[in-house]
Tab-separated table of N, CA and C in Angstrom:
chain	number	residue	atom	x	y	z
Q	165	MET	N	0.850	-1.186	0.000
Q	165	MET	CA	0.000	0.000	0.000
Q	165	MET	C	0.884	1.234	0.000
Q	166	GLN	N	0.516	2.196	-0.794
Q	166	GLN	CA	1.259	3.442	-0.880
Q	166	GLN	C	1.055	4.270	0.373
Q	167	SER	N	2.113	4.913	0.838
Q	167	SER	CA	2.055	5.841	1.958
Q	167	SER	C	2.477	7.216	1.473
Q	168	TYR	N	2.056	8.248	2.204
Q	168	TYR	CA	2.315	9.623	1.807
Q	168	TYR	C	2.978	10.378	2.943
Q	169	THR	N	3.921	11.261	2.589
Q	169	THR	CA	4.511	12.147	3.593
Q	169	THR	C	3.473	13.197	3.963
Q	170	ILE	N	3.742	13.915	5.034
Q	170	ILE	CA	2.832	14.991	5.453
Q	170	ILE	C	2.696	16.024	4.325
Q	171	GLY	N	3.795	16.363	3.674
Q	171	GLY	CA	3.752	17.338	2.578
Q	171	GLY	C	2.929	16.859	1.398
Q	172	GLN	N	3.095	15.591	1.023
Q	172	GLN	CA	2.305	15.035	-0.085
Q	172	GLN	C	0.827	15.006	0.284
Q	173	ALA	N	0.529	14.587	1.503
Q	173	ALA	CA	-0.864	14.546	1.958
Q	173	ALA	C	-1.470	15.939	1.932
Q	174	ALA	N	-0.711	16.923	2.371
Q	174	ALA	CA	-1.211	18.299	2.386
Q	174	ALA	C	-1.580	18.757	0.979
Q	175	ARG	N	-0.715	18.470	0.011
Q	175	ARG	CA	-0.989	18.866	-1.373
Q	175	ARG	C	-2.256	18.191	-1.887
Q	176	LEU	N	-2.416	16.903	-1.583
Q	176	LEU	CA	-3.593	16.168	-2.047
Q	176	LEU	C	-4.870	16.669	-1.382
Q	177	LEU	N	-4.754	17.128	-0.137
Q	177	LEU	CA	-5.921	17.607	0.598
Q	177	LEU	C	-6.207	19.084	0.339
Q	178	GLY	N	-5.295	19.774	-0.330
Q	178	GLY	CA	-5.495	21.196	-0.620
Q	178	GLY	C	-5.278	22.089	0.576
Q	179	VAL	N	-4.373	21.690	1.479
Q	179	VAL	CA	-4.069	22.491	2.678
Q	179	VAL	C	-2.558	22.659	2.785
Q	180	SER	N	-2.125	23.463	3.742
Q	180	SER	CA	-0.691	23.657	3.965
Q	180	SER	C	-0.119	22.460	4.726
Q	181	PRO	N	1.186	22.216	4.585
Q	181	PRO	CA	1.805	21.146	5.377
Q	181	PRO	C	1.625	21.348	6.879
Q	182	ASP	N	1.616	22.597	7.333
Q	182	ASP	CA	1.401	22.865	8.760
Q	182	ASP	C	0.018	22.395	9.214
Q	183	THR	N	-0.995	22.617	8.373
Q	183	THR	CA	-2.350	22.163	8.714
Q	183	THR	C	-2.397	20.644	8.778
Q	184	ALA	N	-1.802	19.986	7.785
Q	184	ALA	CA	-1.787	18.519	7.781
Q	184	ALA	C	-1.034	17.987	9.004
Q	185	ARG	N	0.054	18.632	9.365
Q	185	ARG	CA	0.829	18.222	10.543
Q	185	ARG	C	0.002	18.389	11.823
Q	186	ARG	N	-0.717	19.503	11.921
Q	186	ARG	CA	-1.575	19.729	13.106
Q	186	ARG	C	-2.669	18.668	13.193
Q	187	TRP	N	-3.270	18.313	12.048
Q	187	TRP	CA	-4.296	17.264	12.046
Q	187	TRP	C	-3.702	15.940	12.510
Q	188	ALA	N	-2.489	15.627	12.049
Q	188	ALA	CA	-1.828	14.382	12.468
Q	188	ALA	C	-1.501	14.434	13.962
Q	189	ASP	N	-0.991	15.568	14.433
Q	189	ASP	CA	-0.656	15.722	15.857
Q	189	ASP	C	-1.896	15.576	16.738
Q	190	ALA	N	-3.039	16.032	16.227
Q	190	ALA	CA	-4.292	15.957	16.987
Q	190	ALA	C	-4.938	14.576	16.889
Q	191	GLY	N	-4.343	13.678	16.094
Q	191	GLY	CA	-4.889	12.333	15.970
Q	191	GLY	C	-6.044	12.209	14.997
Q	192	ARG	N	-6.262	13.223	14.172
Q	192	ARG	CA	-7.359	13.156	13.205
Q	192	ARG	C	-7.056	12.179	12.081
Q	193	VAL	N	-5.772	11.971	11.807
Q	193	VAL	CA	-5.338	10.995	10.803
Q	193	VAL	C	-4.102	10.286	11.360
Q	194	ALA	N	-4.090	8.955	11.232
Q	194	ALA	CA	-3.007	8.147	11.803
Q	194	ALA	C	-1.739	8.268	10.961
Q	195	THR	N	-0.602	8.294	11.634
Q	195	THR	CA	0.687	8.312	10.959
Q	195	THR	C	1.580	7.219	11.521
Q	196	HIS	N	2.611	6.885	10.765
Q	196	HIS	CA	3.662	5.988	11.235
Q	196	HIS	C	4.980	6.520	10.699
Q	197	ARG	N	6.077	6.037	11.231
Q	197	ARG	CA	7.392	6.547	10.821
Q	197	ARG	C	8.103	5.533	9.930
Q	198	ASP	N	8.826	6.057	8.930
Q	198	ASP	CA	9.636	5.182	8.089
Q	198	ASP	C	11.019	5.020	8.724
Q	199	GLU	N	11.907	4.306	8.033
Q	199	GLU	CA	13.245	4.044	8.566
Q	199	GLU	C	14.016	5.339	8.819
Q	200	GLY	N	13.742	6.368	8.036
Q	200	GLY	CA	14.425	7.654	8.181
Q	200	GLY	C	13.787	8.564	9.213
Q	201	GLY	N	12.704	8.109	9.840
Q	201	GLY	CA	12.037	8.908	10.860
Q	201	GLY	C	10.953	9.836	10.345
Q	202	ARG	N	10.722	9.835	9.013
Q	202	ARG	CA	9.655	10.686	8.466
Q	202	ARG	C	8.286	10.119	8.819
Q	203	ARG	N	7.354	11.021	9.104
Q	203	ARG	CA	5.983	10.576	9.360
Q	203	ARG	C	5.275	10.332	8.039
Q	204	LEU	N	4.610	9.185	7.960
Q	204	LEU	CA	3.876	8.801	6.763
Q	204	LEU	C	2.432	8.491	7.112
Q	205	ILE	N	1.563	8.687	6.130
Q	205	ILE	CA	0.140	8.370	6.277
Q	205	ILE	C	-0.182	7.277	5.265
Q	206	ASP	N	-0.771	6.186	5.722
Q	206	ASP	CA	-1.179	5.099	4.848
Q	206	ASP	C	-2.215	5.622	3.853
Q	207	GLY	N	-2.118	5.174	2.605
Q	207	GLY	CA	-3.021	5.637	1.555
Q	207	GLY	C	-4.491	5.431	1.870
Q	208	ARG	N	-4.834	4.286	2.448
Q	208	ARG	CA	-6.247	4.034	2.781
Q	208	ARG	C	-6.726	4.980	3.879
Q	209	ASP	N	-5.861	5.250	4.868
Q	209	ASP	CA	-6.229	6.192	5.934
Q	209	ASP	C	-6.408	7.596	5.367
Q	210	LEU	N	-5.516	7.981	4.450
Q	210	LEU	CA	-5.622	9.304	3.843
Q	210	LEU	C	-6.884	9.413	2.986
Q	211	ALA	N	-7.222	8.341	2.275
Q	211	ALA	CA	-8.442	8.344	1.458
Q	211	ALA	C	-9.674	8.546	2.334
Q	212	ALA	N	-9.752	7.810	3.439
Q	212	ALA	CA	-10.895	7.942	4.357
Q	212	ALA	C	-10.944	9.343	4.960
Q	213	PHE	N	-9.789	9.864	5.350
Q	213	PHE	CA	-9.745	11.196	5.953
Q	213	PHE	C	-10.134	12.264	4.938
Q	214	SER	N	-9.716	12.098	3.680
Q	214	SER	CA	-10.059	13.093	2.660
Q	214	SER	C	-11.564	13.154	2.431
Q	215	ILE	N	-12.232	12.005	2.523
Q	215	ILE	CA	-13.691	11.996	2.406
Q	215	ILE	C	-14.299	12.766	3.571
Q	216	GLU	N	-13.794	12.517	4.763
Q	216	GLU	CA	-14.295	13.191	5.972
Q	216	GLU	C	-14.167	14.708	5.863
Q	217	ILE	N	-12.983	15.197	5.492
Q	217	ILE	CA	-12.835	16.658	5.432
Q	217	ILE	C	-13.559	17.243	4.231
Q	218	GLY	N	-13.708	16.461	3.164
Q	218	GLY	CA	-14.475	16.935	2.015
Q	218	GLY	C	-15.934	17.150	2.370
Q	219	GLN	N	-16.483	16.267	3.207
Q	219	GLN	CA	-17.862	16.419	3.656
Q	219	GLN	C	-17.995	17.590	4.619
Q	220	ASP	N	-16.985	17.781	5.471
Q	220	ASP	CA	-16.998	18.906	6.407
Q	220	ASP	C	-16.964	20.234	5.675
Q	221	ALA	N	-16.239	20.308	4.561
Q	221	ALA	CA	-16.077	21.556	3.817
Q	221	ALA	C	-17.296	21.889	2.977
Q	222	GLY	N	-18.202	20.938	2.801
Q	222	GLY	CA	-19.347	21.146	1.920
Q	222	GLY	C	-20.240	22.299	2.286
Q	223	GLY	N	-20.363	22.627	3.560
Q	223	GLY	CA	-21.264	23.686	3.976
Q	223	GLY	C	-20.610	25.034	4.162
Q	224	GLU	N	-19.319	25.126	3.945
Q	224	GLU	CA	-18.617	26.371	4.180
Q	224	GLU	C	-18.581	27.210	2.915
Q	225	ASP	N	-18.607	28.535	3.087
Q	225	ASP	CA	-18.482	29.450	1.956
Q	225	ASP	C	-17.021	29.828	1.800
Q	226	GLU	N	-16.284	29.034	1.059
Q	226	GLU	CA	-14.877	29.296	0.803
Q	226	GLU	C	-14.696	29.512	-0.688
Q	227	THR	N	-13.561	30.074	-1.049
Q	227	THR	CA	-13.284	30.172	-2.472
Q	227	THR	C	-13.108	28.769	-3.014
Q	228	SER	N	-13.522	28.567	-4.237
Q	228	SER	CA	-13.475	27.226	-4.789
Q	228	SER	C	-12.053	26.820	-5.137
Q	229	TYR	N	-11.801	25.530	-5.096
Q	229	TYR	CA	-10.517	24.952	-5.446
Q	229	TYR	C	-10.401	24.953	-6.961
Q	230	THR	N	-9.344	25.514	-7.464
Q	230	THR	CA	-9.143	25.506	-8.909
Q	230	THR	C	-7.751	24.992	-9.208
Q	231	SER	N	-7.564	24.506	-10.401
Q	231	SER	CA	-6.242	24.054	-10.824
Q	231	SER	C	-6.080	24.343	-12.304
Q	232	ALA	N	-4.837	24.404	-12.720
Q	232	ALA	CA	-4.550	24.715	-14.114
Q	232	ALA	C	-5.101	23.631	-15.033
Q	233	ARG	N	-5.657	24.060	-16.149
Q	233	ARG	CA	-6.158	23.165	-17.187
Q	233	ARG	C	-7.143	22.127	-16.678
Q	234	ASN	N	-7.952	22.489	-15.706
Q	234	ASN	CA	-8.994	21.611	-15.194
Q	234	ASN	C	-8.471	20.279	-14.679
Q	235	ALA	N	-7.301	20.285	-14.087
Q	235	ALA	CA	-6.721	19.084	-13.504
Q	235	ALA	C	-6.926	19.132	-11.999
Q	236	PHE	N	-7.455	18.049	-11.442
Q	236	PHE	CA	-7.731	17.967	-10.020
Q	236	PHE	C	-6.911	16.833	-9.409
Q	237	PRO	N	-5.698	17.124	-8.920
Q	237	PRO	CA	-4.913	16.071	-8.278
Q	237	PRO	C	-5.556	15.701	-6.955
Q	238	GLY	N	-5.607	14.414	-6.679
Q	238	GLY	CA	-6.229	13.965	-5.445
Q	238	GLY	C	-5.870	12.540	-5.129
Q	239	ILE	N	-6.720	11.928	-4.339
Q	239	ILE	CA	-6.489	10.558	-3.903
Q	239	ILE	C	-7.721	9.727	-4.231
Q	240	VAL	N	-7.498	8.513	-4.709
Q	240	VAL	CA	-8.604	7.625	-5.056
Q	240	VAL	C	-9.272	7.162	-3.762
Q	241	THR	N	-10.575	7.399	-3.659
Q	241	THR	CA	-11.327	7.021	-2.459
Q	241	THR	C	-12.300	5.878	-2.710
Q	242	GLY	N	-12.497	5.522	-3.968
Q	242	GLY	CA	-13.391	4.410	-4.255
Q	242	GLY	C	-13.205	3.893	-5.668
Q	243	VAL	N	-13.270	2.569	-5.813
Q	243	VAL	CA	-13.214	1.916	-7.129
Q	243	VAL	C	-14.259	0.810	-7.108
Q	244	LYS	N	-15.232	0.898	-8.011
Q	244	LYS	CA	-16.254	-0.137	-8.146
Q	244	LYS	C	-16.140	-0.718	-9.544
Q	245	LEU	N	-15.837	-2.007	-9.605
Q	245	LEU	CA	-15.645	-2.669	-10.893
Q	245	LEU	C	-16.882	-3.470	-11.283
Q	246	GLY	N	-17.356	-3.262	-12.504
Q	246	GLY	CA	-18.402	-4.087	-13.066
Q	246	GLY	C	-17.780	-5.012	-14.094
Q	247	ASP	N	-18.613	-5.724	-14.843
Q	247	ASP	CA	-18.088	-6.618	-15.868
Q	247	ASP	C	-17.384	-5.845	-16.986
Q	248	VAL	N	-17.948	-4.692	-17.363
Q	248	VAL	CA	-17.403	-3.911	-18.472
Q	248	VAL	C	-16.996	-2.507	-18.034
Q	249	VAL	N	-17.776	-1.894	-17.161
Q	249	VAL	CA	-17.508	-0.519	-16.739
Q	249	VAL	C	-17.046	-0.481	-15.286
Q	250	ALA	N	-16.491	0.677	-14.911
Q	250	ALA	CA	-16.023	0.885	-13.548
Q	250	ALA	C	-16.354	2.313	-13.131
Q	251	GLN	N	-16.441	2.516	-11.829
Q	251	GLN	CA	-16.656	3.841	-11.260
Q	251	GLN	C	-15.477	4.138	-10.344
Q	252	VAL	N	-14.852	5.296	-10.560
Q	252	VAL	CA	-13.716	5.709	-9.746
Q	252	VAL	C	-14.053	7.039	-9.087
Q	253	GLU	N	-13.838	7.114	-7.772
Q	253	GLU	CA	-14.052	8.351	-7.023
Q	253	GLU	C	-12.705	8.907	-6.592
Q	254	ILE	N	-12.546	10.217	-6.743
Q	254	ILE	CA	-11.332	10.903	-6.310
Q	254	ILE	C	-11.741	12.068	-5.423
Q	255	GLN	N	-11.055	12.220	-4.292
Q	255	GLN	CA	-11.236	13.377	-3.430
Q	255	GLN	C	-10.071	14.308	-3.715
Q	256	ALA	N	-10.347	15.487	-4.243
Q	256	ALA	CA	-9.336	16.485	-4.585
Q	256	ALA	C	-9.605	17.714	-3.743
Q	257	GLY	N	-8.913	17.817	-2.606
Q	257	GLY	CA	-9.234	18.880	-1.665
Q	257	GLY	C	-10.662	18.680	-1.204
Q	258	PRO	N	-11.486	19.720	-1.241
Q	258	PRO	CA	-12.875	19.563	-0.802
Q	258	PRO	C	-13.802	18.991	-1.873
Q	259	HIS	N	-13.252	18.676	-3.046
Q	259	HIS	CA	-14.081	18.229	-4.163
Q	259	HIS	C	-14.032	16.720	-4.344
Q	260	ARG	N	-15.214	16.122	-4.506
Q	260	ARG	CA	-15.337	14.696	-4.818
Q	260	ARG	C	-15.694	14.595	-6.289
Q	261	LEU	N	-14.855	13.886	-7.039
Q	261	LEU	CA	-15.101	13.688	-8.467
Q	261	LEU	C	-15.337	12.212	-8.722
Q	262	VAL	N	-16.316	11.917	-9.574
Q	262	VAL	CA	-16.648	10.537	-9.909
Q	262	VAL	C	-16.558	10.392	-11.425
Q	263	SER	N	-15.872	9.346	-11.857
Q	263	SER	CA	-15.734	9.080	-13.285
Q	263	SER	C	-16.189	7.665	-13.596
Q	264	LEU	N	-16.914	7.521	-14.696
Q	264	LEU	CA	-17.280	6.211	-15.211
Q	264	LEU	C	-16.373	5.934	-16.395
Q	265	LEU	N	-15.664	4.836	-16.362
Q	265	LEU	CA	-14.757	4.463	-17.425
Q	265	LEU	C	-14.756	2.951	-17.568
Q	266	THR	N	-14.047	2.445	-18.528
Q	266	THR	CA	-14.053	1.002	-18.716
Q	266	THR	C	-13.268	0.305	-17.611
Q	267	ARG	N	-13.670	-0.908	-17.332
Q	267	ARG	CA	-12.942	-1.732	-16.364
Q	267	ARG	C	-11.507	-1.927	-16.837
Q	268	GLU	N	-11.345	-2.116	-18.140
Q	268	GLU	CA	-10.021	-2.316	-18.717
Q	268	GLU	C	-9.105	-1.130	-18.414
Q	269	ALA	N	-9.620	0.092	-18.543
Q	269	ALA	CA	-8.814	1.283	-18.265
Q	269	ALA	C	-8.382	1.328	-16.798
Q	270	VAL	N	-9.302	1.005	-15.894
Q	270	VAL	CA	-8.976	0.993	-14.465
Q	270	VAL	C	-7.889	-0.038	-14.183
Q	271	GLU	N	-8.013	-1.211	-14.786
Q	271	GLU	CA	-7.018	-2.257	-14.571
Q	271	GLU	C	-5.670	-1.883	-15.170
Q	272	GLU	N	-5.664	-1.275	-16.362
Q	272	GLU	CA	-4.409	-0.861	-16.989
Q	272	GLU	C	-3.697	0.202	-16.155
Q	273	LEU	N	-4.465	1.130	-15.555
Q	273	LEU	CA	-3.880	2.165	-14.715
Q	273	LEU	C	-3.516	1.636	-13.329
Q	274	GLY	N	-4.061	0.483	-12.973
Q	274	GLY	CA	-3.786	-0.076	-11.650
Q	274	GLY	C	-4.396	0.745	-10.531
Q	275	LEU	N	-5.539	1.375	-10.799
Q	275	LEU	CA	-6.156	2.255	-9.802
Q	275	LEU	C	-6.702	1.460	-8.633
Q	276	GLU	N	-6.412	1.941	-7.420
Q	276	GLU	CA	-6.961	1.347	-6.211
Q	276	GLU	C	-7.066	2.427	-5.147
Q	277	VAL	N	-7.910	2.189	-4.164
Q	277	VAL	CA	-8.135	3.145	-3.079
Q	277	VAL	C	-6.812	3.451	-2.398
Q	278	GLY	N	-6.580	4.737	-2.169
Q	278	GLY	CA	-5.388	5.179	-1.455
Q	278	GLY	C	-4.272	5.662	-2.347
Q	279	MET	N	-4.404	5.486	-3.657
Q	279	MET	CA	-3.321	5.928	-4.530
Q	279	MET	C	-3.615	7.317	-5.080
Q	280	GLN	N	-2.557	7.992	-5.448
Q	280	GLN	CA	-2.668	9.324	-5.995
Q	280	GLN	C	-3.087	9.248	-7.455
Q	281	ALA	N	-3.978	10.147	-7.866
Q	281	ALA	CA	-4.417	10.208	-9.255
Q	281	ALA	C	-4.884	11.629	-9.542
Q	282	THR	N	-5.033	11.948	-10.807
Q	282	THR	CA	-5.512	13.264	-11.209
Q	282	THR	C	-6.745	13.103	-12.076
Q	283	ALA	N	-7.801	13.810	-11.724
Q	283	ALA	CA	-9.010	13.837	-12.544
Q	283	ALA	C	-8.893	15.042	-13.472
Q	284	ARG	N	-9.077	14.817	-14.753
Q	284	ARG	CA	-9.052	15.894	-15.734
Q	284	ARG	C	-10.467	16.045	-16.279
Q	285	VAL	N	-10.961	17.265	-16.245
Q	285	VAL	CA	-12.346	17.520	-16.610
Q	285	VAL	C	-12.398	18.313	-17.904
Q	286	LYS	N	-13.176	17.807	-18.854
Q	286	LYS	CA	-13.436	18.517	-20.099
Q	286	LYS	C	-14.906	18.329	-20.403
Q	287	SER	N	-15.642	19.416	-20.406
Q	287	SER	CA	-17.067	19.370	-20.639
Q	287	SER	C	-17.713	18.459	-19.601
Q	288	THR	N	-18.387	17.413	-20.023
Q	288	THR	CA	-19.038	16.512	-19.068
Q	288	THR	C	-18.230	15.252	-18.834
Q	289	ASN	N	-17.004	15.174	-19.351
Q	289	ASN	CA	-16.179	13.984	-19.200
Q	289	ASN	C	-15.094	14.200	-18.147
Q	290	VAL	N	-14.853	13.196	-17.344
Q	290	VAL	CA	-13.768	13.228	-16.377
Q	290	VAL	C	-12.813	12.097	-16.747
Q	291	HIS	N	-11.575	12.451	-17.029
Q	291	HIS	CA	-10.545	11.479	-17.386
Q	291	HIS	C	-9.609	11.333	-16.213
Q	292	ILE	N	-9.142	10.117	-15.919
Q	292	ILE	CA	-8.282	9.843	-14.793
Q	292	ILE	C	-6.872	9.552	-15.281
Q	293	ASP	N	-5.887	10.282	-14.751
Q	293	ASP	CA	-4.471	10.034	-15.033
Q	293	ASP	C	-3.841	9.483	-13.775
Q	294	ARG	N	-3.145	8.392	-13.883
Q	294	ARG	CA	-2.417	7.864	-12.733
Q	294	ARG	C	-1.195	8.740	-12.496
Q	295	ALA	N	-0.952	9.068	-11.245
Q	295	ALA	CA	0.199	9.937	-10.899
Q	295	ALA	C	1.491	9.175	-10.984
């Protein structure tokens, strides 16, 4: 399972590293240390936490999250595979994006909960790029 540093998690959550560190210090998201002593967050824990803060942010009047060229870097929070099609959910800061794509595409990209990915939006289509 992929793990993320505090800085990487902060970027995926759309907050500063200091905010992510404070959340970890307060026990809002679990961390562990690598051999070098860096604090890491398990991808599945980060995915669950990103859903939690995304729901919390839903009622607030904040400026919207924007990114260049309609790219929304985030973390995969859900993958549902059917026989032919699949549904992939990404939490990008306070935004939850859902894409319907082929099962084959999901398998080729190796998408799974907890991994980093980017949702690219054009018109009504959302394309997923593996990070």
